[in-house]
Amino acid sequence: MALSAAEQIPKLEAARQLVLADSAHYAPVVPGILPIIGAHSPLEIRRWGADFLAETFASPALATQPKENLSILVLSTLKELLEIPGEDAGVVKSVIQAAASIYGLVFRYIINNPYDSSTWERMATIKSNILKRWDTASTGIRICCIKFVQRVVQVQTPGVIADPRRPEQNEISLALVPRDHPLIPPPNLEAEASGLLDRLLNVFHEETSDAVLINATLNCLAVLVRTRQSVANKIISAVLNFNPLKQANSPMSSKAKVQIKSMERTTRAFLMNLYRRNENGPFAARIKQHVDRLSQSRMDIFDEGSRKRAAPSEPIDGLDNAKRARLGAEVNGRSSVPPLPPGPTSIAQLFTLSSEEGLTSFDVTQLPIELVVRITLPVLQRIDQSLLDNAINGIRSRFLTLRAPRQNPLPGPPLPLTALEDDDEDYEPDFEPTEDSEQILNKVDALPPEDSQQQSREIALGPFKLPQPPPLTTGETEQLGKGTISRVFSMMSVLDEPAAAKRQKLGLNRLAGSNYDREAWITVITRLATRASGGLEADGDGERDDKGANGVVAKQKATTLSDGIRETLWKYIIEDFRVRIPIAIAWLNEEWYNDRMQMKAGHEGESWESAPVHQHYEKWVLKVLDGIVPYLDAKDKVLIRFLSEIPGVNEKVLERVKGLAKDPERVGLAINAIHYLILLRPPVRDICIDALEDLWRNYDDAKAPTTKLLTKWRPGVLEDKSTNGVRQETKETPSMPAPLPTPEAKSVASPGAVAAAS
């Protein structure tokens, strides 16, 4: 049963998310999606498929060679979608964008495959279909056609060849095409590109210009001027002869004003970009004059009508600004400062001038500081100065009211109730300051200094300190440590570099962990595992002290955290040990170095080998070997590199290597690894030769290759073996020769029977 479009789109979207997460999945996903999004699929599926193809070939995550391979596969689908009568505009736009992205890829493919005529015919059909829509389609489709034409002109125009020896790394252009190419002869393509460029520049010579098409054309021409010097002069001359303000006829509608301003701004940006890139070029003077002329014409046309009327010389409301405060008249536009609420006053209430609940309850600290600055600066530039002065005076008046000492009323006879009621009725509070700014400042300067304790008592704005957090339990500490370890390893996974990445070799004088990359995180993790708990390991089994000694508890916590890091680091290496073997080597070097430093620091007078310090190197190097040895194949070179770069090799390590000889296919790997250590690590040469001798004695498959090595490094073993064999044969031979048995008896007689007969 066929699925509906609503059921298919979520599955297609899941495939899209898969390829966005890992570009390696594009190769199997795109061919599987092409039959679903064909011309006979529903409209919703075709829209999704066209958008997906446009996104795929515009993605920088997908390499050039896979794009080229996929571009050949999608040509038939793009051709079918363009040939559907009355196709949806969204589908057509996405198809044209995809065609613009793959045109250069198909062009490079045809250069290398000159006899694949069917592929080039499909591409030519798509190009012809797009060029037919250029002048008749809607504005959105025409913009996509302009982008496609720009790409065609760029590909079919000679470019610069950076390295003739590496044509696959050069920019795709007509310069890569051989002169005798059977499918794409360069003269024909160059003539077609010249005609398309003239058609593209023709938009500047039309009487009525569409602002959207003009802007799209200018944006595409900027790429051609930068990448194709052969057509740059032609493009610059056409733009200099274009006047975006020629349609500015009075009167103009609002839409016409916006379109003309947009064309003028885009033209000016295009020319100024060219001028900044080459201020000494042949067109620099003309570009500067043209830009100045455009700026002056724009000011004459648009700024004249928007200039503000000059302020009148006399106040129109009959009140002068200097007399308003003295007359006590209410001036229009003057903001009133609301009274403070009763009770203790906070700093927020002191500086709040709005009485709206929505503004007062909004937490401005949730906004980022960059957004606050971006909002505040334009507001301060446009605010009326008189309103700002009134608001500042209101805040000063509030502050003076709070700082004024409160006088306790003198005891006296109580007033009658009628007198109190009369006073309440006659009292009308005036919360607006009646003084101007200079009077308030003079009053503030004349106030005597006050006691800080009295001020804090009146305003009640003392310092606030958060209480100390409760101490963490041992379980909580270990859980938080595990969470930290997992986050650090997740960061390492994000920063994983491809195997072919080229990294700068800094040598021995480099500073570890200074580049803030994956290597820096590896250094931090390995040193956290090895050095963070250095000197804190408890002797014995590391049990906690029941008496609650803080030092012992701290030791146990540090040891647990370090072991957790080691365990996680070991799992991380084993997951992909062939790629992450350098991490294992760096980690084990840190372990070896830390063990030696701890033994030296704790037991200066004793031998390092006899120092009773808990060592980690031997445990983890054996664990790493146990993790990677089962997965090694006969041609693996990871083992030799690992054994050559770890700081210490002992008999236990060699036992793991000898274990490979149990598999007849991996005998050579074990012998080559031990031979490498014999040649290049003289301190362990003796134990390695012992390992070879053990292989020679106990493993039949290893006798032949180990015999050659023992002949050079320990020939006495072979001589002793041959001498013992001769002695045994002499001992068993009788003094008198026995009669030779008959052929029948020779086939059935055993050596014991022959000896008994003698």
Short mmCIF file of C-alpha atoms in Angstrom, two decimals, residues 219-396:
data_model
loop_
_atom_site.label_atom_id
_atom_site.label_comp_id
_atom_site.label_asym_id
_atom_site.label_seq_id
_atom_site.Cartn_x
_atom_site.Cartn_y
_atom_site.Cartn_z
CA ASN A 219 24.80 40.95 -6.66
CA CYS A 220 25.63 38.35 -9.33
CA LEU A 221 27.89 40.71 -11.29
CA ALA A 222 30.02 41.29 -8.21
CA VAL A 223 31.11 37.62 -8.36
CA LEU A 224 31.99 37.87 -12.07
CA VAL A 225 34.04 41.05 -11.58
CA ARG A 226 36.02 39.39 -8.79
CA THR A 227 36.67 36.05 -10.55
CA ARG A 228 36.77 36.89 -14.28
CA GLN A 229 39.06 39.77 -15.19
CA SER A 230 38.37 39.31 -18.91
CA VAL A 231 34.79 40.61 -18.53
CA ALA A 232 35.30 42.92 -15.54
CA ASN A 233 35.82 46.09 -17.61
CA LYS A 234 32.68 45.46 -19.62
CA ILE A 235 30.61 45.01 -16.47
CA ILE A 236 32.02 48.06 -14.68
CA SER A 237 31.38 50.29 -17.73
CA ALA A 238 27.76 49.13 -17.90
CA VAL A 239 27.18 49.83 -14.20
CA LEU A 240 28.80 53.28 -14.41
CA ASN A 241 26.42 54.19 -17.24
CA PHE A 242 23.41 53.11 -15.17
CA ASN A 243 21.51 55.78 -13.23
CA PRO A 244 19.26 54.22 -10.56
CA LEU A 245 17.60 57.63 -9.92
CA LYS A 246 16.34 58.14 -13.47
CA GLN A 247 12.81 57.10 -12.46
CA ALA A 248 12.66 59.59 -9.59
CA ASN A 249 9.92 61.74 -11.09
CA SER A 250 7.71 63.86 -8.88
CA PRO A 251 5.27 62.89 -7.50
CA MET A 252 6.39 59.39 -6.39
CA SER A 253 4.49 56.77 -4.47
CA SER A 254 5.92 55.21 -1.32
CA LYS A 255 6.62 51.98 -3.18
CA ALA A 256 8.52 53.80 -5.92
CA LYS A 257 10.61 55.65 -3.32
CA VAL A 258 11.58 52.40 -1.61
CA GLN A 259 12.50 50.74 -4.92
CA ILE A 260 14.61 53.67 -6.13
CA LYS A 261 16.41 53.94 -2.79
CA SER A 262 17.10 50.22 -2.86
CA MET A 263 18.61 50.36 -6.37
CA GLU A 264 20.72 53.38 -5.47
CA ARG A 265 22.01 51.76 -2.27
CA THR A 266 22.89 48.48 -4.03
CA THR A 267 24.63 50.30 -6.90
CA ARG A 268 26.62 52.43 -4.49
CA ALA A 269 27.65 49.40 -2.42
CA PHE A 270 28.73 47.54 -5.59
CA LEU A 271 30.90 50.43 -6.78
CA MET A 272 32.39 51.20 -3.36
CA ASN A 273 33.38 47.58 -2.96
CA LEU A 274 35.23 47.74 -6.27
CA TYR A 275 36.86 51.02 -5.28
CA ARG A 276 38.13 49.67 -1.96
CA ARG A 277 39.56 46.54 -3.61
CA ASN A 278 41.64 48.57 -6.10
CA GLU A 279 41.91 52.26 -5.29
CA ASN A 280 44.61 52.74 -7.94
CA GLY A 281 42.80 50.95 -10.77
CA PRO A 282 41.85 52.51 -14.10
CA PHE A 283 38.21 52.96 -13.05
CA ALA A 284 38.92 54.33 -9.55
CA ALA A 285 38.42 58.02 -10.46
CA ARG A 286 35.23 57.36 -12.44
CA ILE A 287 33.82 55.17 -9.66
CA LYS A 288 34.50 57.86 -7.04
CA GLN A 289 32.88 60.57 -9.16
CA HIS A 290 29.86 58.39 -9.91
CA VAL A 291 29.34 57.54 -6.24
CA ASP A 292 29.60 61.21 -5.22
CA ARG A 293 27.12 62.13 -7.95
CA LEU A 294 24.67 59.48 -6.75
CA SER A 295 24.92 60.68 -3.15
CA GLN A 296 24.31 64.30 -4.13
CA SER A 297 21.35 63.39 -6.37
CA ARG A 298 19.81 61.28 -3.62
CA MET A 299 20.05 64.15 -1.14
CA ASP A 300 18.50 66.56 -3.63
CA ILE A 301 15.60 64.23 -4.42
CA PHE A 302 14.71 62.54 -1.13
CA ASP A 303 16.16 64.59 1.73
CA GLU A 304 14.52 67.88 0.67
CA GLY A 305 11.03 66.65 1.43
CA SER A 306 11.99 64.99 4.71
CA ARG A 307 13.89 67.88 6.26
CA LYS A 308 12.39 69.07 9.53
CA ARG A 309 10.81 72.50 9.79
CA ALA A 310 12.89 75.04 11.69
CA ALA A 311 11.80 75.75 15.26
CA PRO A 312 9.78 78.99 15.73
CA SER A 313 11.59 81.95 17.25
CA GLU A 314 8.80 82.48 19.82
CA PRO A 315 6.90 79.86 21.84
CA ILE A 316 3.57 79.08 20.23
CA ASP A 317 1.84 78.15 23.50
CA GLY A 318 2.54 81.54 25.15
CA LEU A 319 4.99 80.11 27.67
CA ASP A 320 8.75 80.37 27.60
CA ASN A 321 10.83 77.40 28.73
CA ALA A 322 12.73 79.59 31.18
CA LYS A 323 9.48 80.77 32.85
CA ARG A 324 7.51 77.55 33.00
CA ALA A 325 8.86 76.44 36.31
CA ARG A 326 8.39 79.92 37.80
CA LEU A 327 4.83 80.32 36.59
CA GLY A 328 3.82 76.81 37.58
CA ALA A 329 1.97 76.29 34.32
CA GLU A 330 1.46 72.79 32.96
CA VAL A 331 3.51 72.35 29.79
CA ASN A 332 2.49 69.82 27.16
CA GLY A 333 4.77 66.83 26.95
CA ARG A 334 6.21 67.18 30.47
CA SER A 335 6.45 63.84 32.21
CA SER A 336 5.10 63.57 35.74
CA VAL A 337 7.05 61.60 38.34
CA PRO A 338 4.75 59.27 40.32
CA PRO A 339 5.12 59.19 44.12
CA LEU A 340 7.11 56.53 45.90
CA PRO A 341 5.15 53.71 47.54
CA PRO A 342 4.95 53.74 51.34
CA GLY A 343 7.42 51.75 53.42
CA PRO A 344 11.09 50.94 52.72
CA THR A 345 12.26 51.94 49.26
CA SER A 346 14.51 49.84 47.04
CA ILE A 347 16.88 51.10 44.39
CA ALA A 348 14.58 49.79 41.66
CA GLN A 349 11.62 51.74 43.08
CA LEU A 350 13.79 54.86 43.43
CA PHE A 351 14.64 54.92 39.71
CA THR A 352 11.29 53.63 38.33
CA LEU A 353 9.28 56.36 36.58
CA SER A 354 6.64 54.17 34.92
CA SER A 355 3.49 53.00 36.68
CA GLU A 356 2.64 50.25 34.16
CA GLU A 357 2.70 46.80 35.73
CA GLY A 358 4.04 45.13 32.59
CA LEU A 359 7.14 47.32 32.51
CA THR A 360 7.80 47.21 36.25
CA SER A 361 7.50 43.41 36.42
CA PHE A 362 9.80 42.80 33.42
CA ASP A 363 13.23 41.41 34.37
CA VAL A 364 15.66 43.30 32.18
CA THR A 365 18.56 41.12 33.33
CA GLN A 366 17.27 38.38 31.02
CA LEU A 367 18.34 40.42 27.99
CA PRO A 368 21.96 40.14 26.79
CA ILE A 369 24.07 43.23 27.43
CA GLU A 370 24.74 43.72 23.70
CA LEU A 371 21.00 43.98 23.00
CA VAL A 372 20.48 46.42 25.88
CA VAL A 373 23.27 48.67 24.58
CA ARG A 374 21.88 48.48 21.03
CA ILE A 375 18.44 49.57 22.28
CA THR A 376 19.58 52.20 24.78
CA LEU A 377 21.94 54.24 22.60
CA PRO A 378 19.41 55.10 19.84
CA VAL A 379 16.79 55.94 22.48
CA LEU A 380 19.15 58.32 24.29
CA GLN A 381 20.00 60.01 20.99
CA ARG A 382 16.37 60.65 20.08
CA ILE A 383 14.92 61.55 23.48
CA ASP A 384 13.78 65.11 24.14
CA GLN A 385 16.28 66.94 26.33
CA SER A 386 13.58 68.64 28.39
CA LEU A 387 11.91 65.30 29.19
CA LEU A 388 15.26 63.86 30.24
CA ASP A 389 15.97 66.86 32.50
CA ASN A 390 12.55 66.58 34.13
CA ALA A 391 13.05 62.88 34.80
CA ILE A 392 16.51 63.51 36.31
CA ASN A 393 15.11 66.26 38.52
CA GLY A 394 12.33 63.95 39.67
CA ILE A 395 14.83 61.26 40.71
CA ARG A 396 16.90 63.89 42.54
#
